[in-house]
Structures are given as structure tokens and as C-alpha cells.
Coordinates of C-alpha atoms and ligand atoms in Angstrom, one line a residue:
M1 CA -16.5 -90.0 -98.1
N2 CA -19.6 -88.0 -98.6
Y3 CA -21.9 -88.5 -95.6
E4 CA -24.5 -86.4 -94.0
T5 CA -22.9 -86.6 -90.6
K6 CA -25.4 -87.2 -87.8
L7 CA -25.0 -85.8 -84.3
L8 CA -26.1 -88.5 -81.9
S9 CA -26.8 -88.2 -78.2
T10 CA -25.9 -90.8 -75.5
S11 CA -29.5 -92.0 -75.2
E12 CA -30.0 -95.7 -75.3
Y13 CA -31.6 -95.4 -78.7
D14 CA -28.7 -93.4 -80.2
I15 CA -26.0 -95.6 -78.6
T16 CA -27.7 -98.7 -80.1
Y17 CA -27.7 -97.0 -83.5
A18 CA -24.0 -96.0 -83.2
A19 CA -23.1 -99.5 -82.0
K20 CA -24.8 -101.0 -85.1
L21 CA -22.9 -98.6 -87.4
L22 CA -19.6 -99.8 -85.7
A23 CA -20.6 -103.5 -86.0
D24 CA -21.3 -102.9 -89.7
G25 CA -17.8 -101.5 -90.3
E26 CA -18.5 -97.8 -90.3
V27 CA -16.4 -95.1 -88.6
V28 CA -18.0 -93.2 -85.7
G29 CA -16.8 -90.2 -83.6
I30 CA -17.0 -91.2 -80.0
P31 CA -16.4 -89.5 -76.7
T32 CA -13.8 -90.8 -74.3
E33 CA -12.5 -89.2 -71.0
T34 CA -9.4 -88.0 -72.8
V35 CA -10.3 -86.7 -76.2
Y36 CA -12.9 -87.7 -78.9
G37 CA -11.9 -90.8 -80.9
L38 CA -12.6 -91.8 -84.5
A39 CA -13.6 -95.4 -83.9
A40 CA -14.1 -98.5 -86.0
D41 CA -13.9 -102.3 -85.6
A42 CA -10.2 -102.9 -84.9
E43 CA -10.3 -106.3 -86.7
N44 CA -12.0 -105.0 -89.9
E45 CA -9.3 -103.9 -92.3
E46 CA -11.6 -101.9 -94.6
A47 CA -13.2 -100.1 -91.6
V48 CA -9.7 -99.2 -90.2
K49 CA -8.6 -98.0 -93.7
N50 CA -11.5 -95.6 -93.6
I51 CA -10.3 -94.1 -90.3
F52 CA -7.0 -93.3 -91.9
K53 CA -8.8 -91.8 -94.9
A54 CA -11.2 -89.7 -92.8
K55 CA -8.3 -88.3 -90.8
G56 CA -5.8 -88.0 -93.6
R57 CA -3.4 -89.9 -91.2
P58 CA 0.0 -91.2 -92.4
Q59 CA -0.2 -95.0 -92.9
D60 CA 2.7 -95.6 -90.6
N61 CA 1.1 -94.2 -87.4
P62 CA -0.5 -97.0 -85.5
L63 CA -4.0 -96.9 -83.8
I64 CA -4.8 -97.6 -80.2
V65 CA -7.3 -100.5 -79.7
H66 CA -10.0 -99.9 -77.0
I67 CA -11.5 -102.8 -75.1
A68 CA -14.2 -102.9 -72.4
D69 CA -12.5 -105.1 -69.8
I70 CA -9.0 -106.3 -68.7
S71 CA -10.3 -109.9 -69.0
Q72 CA -10.2 -109.4 -72.8
L73 CA -6.6 -108.3 -72.9
E74 CA -5.0 -111.6 -73.9
E75 CA -7.4 -112.0 -76.7
Y76 CA -5.4 -109.3 -78.5
V77 CA -1.9 -109.4 -77.1
Y78 CA 0.6 -111.9 -75.6
D79 CA 3.6 -111.9 -73.3
V80 CA 1.7 -109.7 -70.9
P81 CA 4.0 -108.9 -67.9
Q82 CA 2.6 -109.1 -64.3
L83 CA 3.4 -105.4 -64.1
A84 CA 0.8 -104.6 -66.8
Y85 CA -1.9 -106.3 -64.6
K86 CA -0.8 -104.4 -61.5
L87 CA -1.0 -101.1 -63.5
A88 CA -4.4 -102.1 -64.9
E89 CA -5.7 -102.8 -61.4
K90 CA -4.9 -99.2 -60.4
F91 CA -5.5 -97.3 -63.6
C92 CA -7.9 -99.2 -65.8
P93 CA -10.5 -98.3 -66.9
G94 CA -8.8 -94.9 -67.5
P95 CA -6.4 -92.9 -69.6
L96 CA -3.6 -95.4 -69.9
T97 CA -2.5 -97.2 -73.1
M98 CA -0.2 -100.2 -72.8
V99 CA 1.9 -101.2 -75.8
L100 CA 2.2 -105.0 -76.0
P101 CA 3.1 -107.7 -78.6
K102 CA 0.0 -108.1 -80.8
K103 CA -1.8 -111.3 -81.7
N104 CA -2.6 -111.9 -85.4
R105 CA -6.2 -111.1 -85.2
I106 CA -5.1 -107.4 -85.0
P107 CA -4.5 -106.6 -88.7
N108 CA -1.4 -104.9 -89.8
V109 CA -3.3 -101.8 -91.0
T110 CA -4.4 -101.2 -87.4
S111 CA -0.8 -101.5 -86.0
A112 CA 0.7 -99.8 -89.0
G113 CA 2.8 -102.8 -89.6
L114 CA 4.3 -103.0 -86.1
D115 CA 4.3 -106.3 -84.2
T116 CA 2.9 -104.5 -81.1
V117 CA -0.4 -102.7 -80.4
G118 CA -1.5 -100.1 -77.8
I119 CA -4.4 -101.3 -75.7
R120 CA -6.6 -99.0 -73.6
I121 CA -9.7 -99.5 -71.5
P122 CA -11.6 -96.2 -71.5
Y123 CA -13.8 -95.3 -68.5
H124 CA -16.2 -92.9 -70.4
P125 CA -19.6 -94.6 -70.0
A126 CA -20.6 -94.0 -73.6
A127 CA -17.3 -95.4 -75.0
R128 CA -17.7 -98.5 -72.8
K129 CA -21.3 -99.0 -73.9
L130 CA -20.3 -98.7 -77.6
I131 CA -17.6 -101.3 -77.2
Q132 CA -20.0 -103.6 -75.4
E133 CA -23.0 -103.2 -77.6
S134 CA -21.1 -103.4 -80.9
G135 CA -19.2 -106.5 -79.6
K136 CA -16.0 -105.1 -81.2
A137 CA -12.7 -103.9 -80.0
L138 CA -12.5 -100.4 -81.3
A139 CA -9.5 -98.9 -83.0
A140 CA -9.6 -95.2 -82.4
P141 CA -7.1 -92.4 -82.9
S142 CA -8.1 -88.8 -81.8
A143 CA -10.9 -87.6 -84.0
N144 CA -9.1 -84.5 -85.5
L145 CA -7.9 -84.1 -89.0
S146 CA -4.3 -85.2 -89.0
G147 CA -2.1 -82.4 -87.7
S148 CA -4.9 -80.4 -86.0
P149 CA -5.4 -80.1 -82.3
S150 CA -7.3 -83.1 -80.8
P151 CA -11.0 -82.6 -80.3
T152 CA -12.4 -82.3 -76.8
T153 CA -16.1 -81.5 -77.8
A154 CA -18.4 -83.1 -80.3
M155 CA -18.5 -79.7 -82.1
H156 CA -14.7 -79.9 -82.6
V157 CA -15.2 -83.3 -84.2
M158 CA -18.0 -81.9 -86.4
N159 CA -15.8 -79.1 -87.6
D160 CA -13.1 -81.6 -88.8
M161 CA -15.2 -84.6 -89.8
N162 CA -18.5 -83.1 -91.2
G163 CA -19.2 -85.1 -94.4
R164 CA -16.4 -87.6 -93.8
I165 CA -18.1 -90.0 -91.3
P166 CA -21.7 -91.1 -90.8
A167 CA -22.1 -90.1 -87.1
I168 CA -20.7 -88.5 -84.0
V169 CA -21.8 -89.4 -80.5
D170 CA -22.0 -86.2 -78.4
G171 CA -20.9 -87.1 -74.8
G172 CA -20.1 -83.5 -73.7
S173 CA -16.7 -82.1 -73.1
C174 CA -13.9 -84.5 -72.4
P175 CA -12.9 -84.1 -68.7
V176 CA -9.2 -85.0 -69.1
G177 CA -8.6 -83.0 -72.3
V178 CA -5.2 -84.5 -73.3
E179 CA -4.7 -88.0 -74.8
S180 CA -3.9 -91.1 -72.8
T181 CA -0.5 -91.8 -71.2
V182 CA 1.2 -94.3 -73.5
I183 CA 3.7 -96.8 -72.1
S184 CA 5.7 -99.9 -73.1
F185 CA 7.5 -102.4 -71.0
E186 CA 11.3 -103.0 -71.0
N187 CA 12.9 -105.6 -68.8
G188 CA 10.6 -104.9 -65.9
K189 CA 10.7 -101.2 -66.4
I190 CA 8.1 -98.8 -67.8
R191 CA 9.0 -96.6 -70.8
L192 CA 6.9 -93.5 -71.0
L193 CA 6.2 -92.9 -74.7
R194 CA 3.6 -90.2 -74.4
P195 CA 2.8 -88.3 -71.1
G196 CA -0.9 -88.0 -70.1
F197 CA -3.2 -87.6 -67.1
I198 CA -1.5 -90.6 -65.4
S199 CA 1.9 -89.1 -64.6
A200 CA 5.4 -90.6 -64.5
D201 CA 5.3 -90.1 -60.7
E202 CA 2.2 -92.2 -60.3
L203 CA 3.7 -94.9 -62.5
S204 CA 6.9 -94.9 -60.6
E205 CA 5.2 -96.4 -57.6
F206 CA 5.1 -99.6 -59.6
S207 CA 8.5 -99.7 -61.3
E208 CA 11.3 -97.6 -62.6
V209 CA 10.0 -95.2 -65.3
I210 CA 12.2 -94.3 -68.3
C211 CA 11.0 -91.0 -69.8
D212 CA 11.6 -91.3 -73.6
K213 CA 13.8 -88.4 -74.7
H214 CA 11.4 -87.5 -77.6
I215 CA 8.8 -86.4 -75.1
T216 CA 10.6 -83.1 -74.8
E217 CA 13.1 -83.2 -77.7
A218 CA 12.3 -83.0 -81.4
A219 CA 13.2 -86.1 -83.4
I220 CA 15.9 -85.3 -86.0
E221 CA 15.0 -86.1 -89.7
G222 CA 15.4 -89.9 -90.1
E223 CA 16.1 -90.6 -86.4
Q224 CA 14.6 -93.8 -85.0
V225 CA 11.7 -93.2 -82.6
R226 CA 10.0 -95.7 -80.3
S227 CA 6.5 -94.4 -81.1
P228 CA 5.7 -93.3 -84.6
G229 CA 3.6 -90.3 -83.3
M230 CA 6.8 -88.7 -82.1
K231 CA 7.9 -88.0 -85.7
Y232 CA 5.0 -85.8 -86.5
K233 CA 4.4 -82.2 -85.8
H234 CA 1.0 -82.5 -84.0
Y235 CA -1.7 -80.4 -82.4
S236 CA -0.9 -77.6 -84.7
P237 CA -3.2 -74.6 -85.0
K238 CA -2.7 -72.4 -88.0
A239 CA -1.1 -69.7 -85.9
N240 CA 2.6 -69.8 -85.1
I241 CA 2.9 -70.7 -81.4
T242 CA 5.9 -69.7 -79.3
I243 CA 6.4 -70.9 -75.7
I244 CA 7.9 -68.2 -73.4
S245 CA 9.7 -69.4 -70.4
G246 CA 10.7 -67.1 -67.5
S247 CA 9.1 -65.5 -64.5
R248 CA 5.5 -64.4 -64.7
E249 CA 6.6 -60.7 -64.6
Q250 CA 9.1 -61.3 -67.5
Y251 CA 6.4 -63.0 -69.5
I252 CA 3.9 -60.1 -69.0
D253 CA 6.6 -57.5 -69.9
Y254 CA 7.5 -59.6 -73.0
V255 CA 3.9 -59.9 -74.4
N256 CA 3.1 -56.2 -73.6
S257 CA 6.0 -55.1 -75.7
H258 CA 5.4 -57.5 -78.6
G259 CA 1.8 -56.7 -79.5
G260 CA 0.7 -56.2 -83.1
D261 CA -1.7 -57.3 -85.8
G262 CA -2.9 -60.9 -85.2
I263 CA -0.6 -61.3 -82.1
Y264 CA -2.1 -62.9 -79.0
A265 CA -1.0 -63.9 -75.6
M266 CA -1.9 -67.3 -74.0
P267 CA -1.2 -66.6 -70.3
F268 CA -2.2 -68.4 -67.1
S269 CA -5.7 -67.3 -66.1
R270 CA -4.5 -65.3 -63.1
D271 CA -2.3 -63.2 -65.3
E272 CA -5.0 -62.3 -67.9
C273 CA -5.7 -59.0 -66.1
Y274 CA -2.1 -57.8 -66.7
C275 CA -2.0 -58.5 -70.5
R276 CA -2.4 -55.4 -72.6
I277 CA -2.6 -57.3 -75.8
P278 CA -5.5 -59.6 -76.8
C279 CA -5.3 -63.0 -75.0
I280 CA -7.0 -66.3 -74.3
P281 CA -5.9 -67.7 -70.9
Y282 CA -5.6 -71.5 -70.4
G283 CA -6.1 -72.0 -66.7
D284 CA -3.9 -72.0 -63.7
T285 CA -3.4 -75.7 -62.5
S286 CA -2.0 -78.3 -64.8
E287 CA -5.3 -80.3 -64.7
E288 CA -7.2 -77.2 -65.8
Q289 CA -4.7 -76.5 -68.5
A290 CA -4.9 -80.1 -69.8
S291 CA -8.6 -79.8 -70.1
K292 CA -8.6 -76.4 -71.8
L293 CA -5.4 -76.6 -74.0
F294 CA -6.8 -78.0 -77.3
A295 CA -10.0 -75.9 -77.1
V296 CA -7.9 -72.8 -76.7
L297 CA -5.7 -73.7 -79.6
R298 CA -8.8 -74.2 -81.8
E299 CA -10.1 -70.8 -80.6
F300 CA -6.9 -69.1 -81.9
D301 CA -7.7 -70.6 -85.3
D302 CA -11.3 -69.4 -85.2
I303 CA -10.2 -65.8 -84.5
G304 CA -7.4 -65.9 -87.2
A305 CA -4.5 -65.5 -84.8
K306 CA -1.1 -65.3 -86.6
Q307 CA 1.3 -65.4 -83.6
V308 CA 0.6 -66.7 -80.1
Y309 CA 2.9 -66.3 -77.2
A310 CA 2.1 -69.0 -74.6
Y311 CA 3.4 -68.9 -71.1
C312 CA 5.3 -72.1 -70.4
P313 CA 3.3 -74.6 -68.3
F314 CA 4.5 -76.5 -65.3
V315 CA 6.4 -79.6 -66.3
D316 CA 5.6 -82.0 -63.4
G317 CA 2.6 -84.3 -63.0
V318 CA 0.0 -83.8 -65.7
G319 CA 1.9 -80.6 -66.6
L320 CA 4.4 -82.7 -68.5
A321 CA 1.5 -83.8 -70.9
V322 CA 0.5 -80.1 -71.3
Y323 CA 4.1 -79.1 -72.0
N324 CA 4.6 -82.0 -74.5
R325 CA 1.5 -81.1 -76.5
L326 CA 2.3 -77.4 -76.4
L327 CA 5.9 -78.0 -77.5
R328 CA 4.6 -79.9 -80.5
A329 CA 2.1 -77.2 -81.3
A330 CA 5.0 -74.8 -81.2
G331 CA 7.2 -76.9 -83.4
F332 CA 9.6 -77.0 -80.3
E333 CA 10.0 -73.2 -80.5
I334 CA 10.7 -71.9 -77.0
I335 CA 12.2 -68.5 -75.9
T336 CA 13.8 -68.4 -72.5
L337 CA 13.9 -64.9 -70.9
Ligands
TXA401 O1 -6.5 -90.9 -75.3 C1 -6.2 -91.4 -76.3 O2 -5.2 -92.2 -76.4 C2 -7.0 -91.1 -77.6 C3 -8.4 -91.7 -77.3 C4 -9.3 -91.6 -78.6 O3 -8.4 -93.0 -76.8 N1 -6.4 -91.7 -78.7 C5 -5.3 -91.2 -79.3 O4 -4.9 -91.9 -80.4 O5 -4.7 -90.3 -78.9 P1 -3.8 -91.3 -81.5 O6 -3.8 -92.3 -82.6 O7 -4.1 -89.9 -81.8 O8 -2.4 -91.4 -80.7 C6 -1.9 -92.7 -80.5 C7 -0.4 -92.5 -80.2 C8 0.4 -92.2 -81.4 O9 1.4 -91.2 -81.1 C9 1.0 -93.5 -81.8 O10 2.2 -93.3 -82.5 C10 1.2 -94.2 -80.5 O11 0.1 -93.8 -79.7 N2 1.1 -95.7 -80.6 C11 0.0 -96.4 -81.0 N3 0.4 -97.7 -81.1 C12 1.7 -97.8 -80.8 C13 2.6 -98.9 -80.8 N4 2.3 -100.1 -81.1 N5 3.9 -98.6 -80.4 C14 4.3 -97.3 -80.1 N6 3.4 -96.3 -80.2 C15 2.2 -96.5 -80.5
MG402 MG1 -3.9 -87.9 -82.2

């Protein structure tokens, strides 16, 4: 791992160059509508091992496999329920990952030894072109160093991956900003494993949705989880993050009386003007907060914040995804006023 990492554009020339790298078994940072991914040929064991190396990712955390079209689904998985096709009709291409029994062509390194694999069809045009031009299904976790906030710009990827991969395709800021909604199927029901832009409410129009308890509760040491990612503290900036829950007035009073060296507030944007300690606001609607969250967490690192008091986001719709990521960034530390 000692590359001169190239920053590529989404021009036809650069996409063809990146697709060739992928076809040759290299790892490339790619834009998607959710967050940037660290992509490689999902069927090439060596290439996939290099993703784990570049990220410093634990070997037991499986990768999502990205395909260009729903017609390819059964090349990689079997026992696909009708419900999966109904969901795909509505939400794919888009930020939905469906966990299904994997066929043998998906190597065990990719699925981290599980007999299932998460499949997603991204709608970002650059991601789609890269899959099509390389002719490969692309395994891609978020393109951050393991444990860091997910990257939502090419610069975030460069900060984490410079020298570790040959190239990054710059497709601008990721519009969604949080990773895909991950689901599995259980006796005709949908189990939500990771909340995302596609909300439990939207999914519940198709079938009953079981929200896995580890979306909002920390797994106890050694406890069985349905998705390996639930075991890890994620999205963690260097600062200690604490979520503050209560009325907006209570939050403002709390931060204004808890200022000090390296202490910051992370309020809703409309409350920035009331904060008398330094702050970085993260938007007002859940959609805006989803798109800003990871960039704001990275900004706190850049300015050397030691302690951040974040105002608790809404927990419905996309807000559940924001809450889930912030809870993990906070190591589940929450103060209720
Ligand atoms: O939006 C996204 O999903 C982004 C972009 C790049 O597509 N990718 C992403 O991948 O977030 P990653 O590896 O950072 O997160 C994948 C999550 C992990 O928490 C993992 O444990 C879970 O999905 N997962 C993957 N395969 C699974 C499986 N077979 N069973 C259960 N959980 C799985
Ligand atoms: Mg990730």
C-alpha cells in the first residue's frame, strides 16, 4: 500500500480509466448517492482483501455488493422472495441494501464468512457507469478508515486513503449523506438492520417491519447481533460526543453553562444564534441533517474539538438514521434533561 493516489473526475475518459483499474483488481474510491465507497471486484478475493487492508476493517464485517440492474440479482443470490422484487421496483436503483442467501461465486472474504450477502443497486450515475464499464459486481464498504465517520466528499476519502489506493473518482458531495438502509427478510416480514434514507414507514407499506433492537441499543460484549456492523463503535470522531435530549431551551441553557477549552455545541441550525459557546450546526430537517452529519463530525476533528454536545435529532423517518449514526459516534452516551 504505497500509491500516489490519483483524483479522477467523472469525465468519460476518467471513468474508463477507473473502470479498467477495477477490472484489473485494484481498489478505487467511488461516489454513490449515500456515501463514498471503497470499491473492488466482488468476486476477486485478492482485490477484496485489499479493501479490508486499505480500510483497516475487521475481517468479520461483510461488504455490500453493488450491481447495475435488478436483472443481475439472481446471478449472486438465491431464494429471492417476491417481496424483494416489489421493494426493488419502488426503491432500486437507490439507497436500499437487501441481505439474501449468497451463491458460491461470492467469495467468503466478501461476505466475511456469512452465507448471506447484502446487494445494492446504486443510482449515482458514476457508480452505475463504473459497474457497467468494469463488467464487475463491486464490493464496497464506506471509504473511510475503519472507525472514522463515513466520507461524503472526495476530499474526505483523500484524507483517509491517500497513499493506500490508486485512485478516487470525484463525483461531488453525496446527496443522501448516510449509508443505505439495510434489510433482511424473515417469514414474509422485513427486518430493518440499519436505518437509512428509505425509512421504516416507507418499507411498512410493503410488509410488517421489525426494527432490530440494536439500531438504538448498544450490543453487550459477546451478544449475538444480526448484522456484524452493529458490534462496532462507528463513525467516531476523535472528540467525545454526547447527545443532549430535552427541549430546545433546555439544550441552549445546558451548552451555555458548560463551555470550556475544546468544548463545542452541535445545535440545529435555527438555534446557532443562541449558542454562546463555539458551535457547528447540522441543519434543521432530518434530510438536511443526514446530508451534513458526517462532514460536521469530520470538521470537529479538524478543529481539534475535545467535547461536543449534540442536540438530539428527530427519530422518525430519515431521522432514525441520523439518530442511529450519532448514537454510535457518541458511544451511546445520551443525557436527558
Ligand atoms: O450506502 C452504503 O451502504 C455504502 C455505500 C458505499 O454503498 N456502503 C456501506 O458499507 O455503508 P459498509 O461496509 O460501511 O456497511 C455495511 C453494513 C455493515 O454494518 C455490515 O455489517 C452490514 O452492512 N452487512 C453487510 N452484509 C451483511 C450481511 N450479509 N448480513 C448482515 N449485515 C450485513
Ligand atoms: Mg461503514
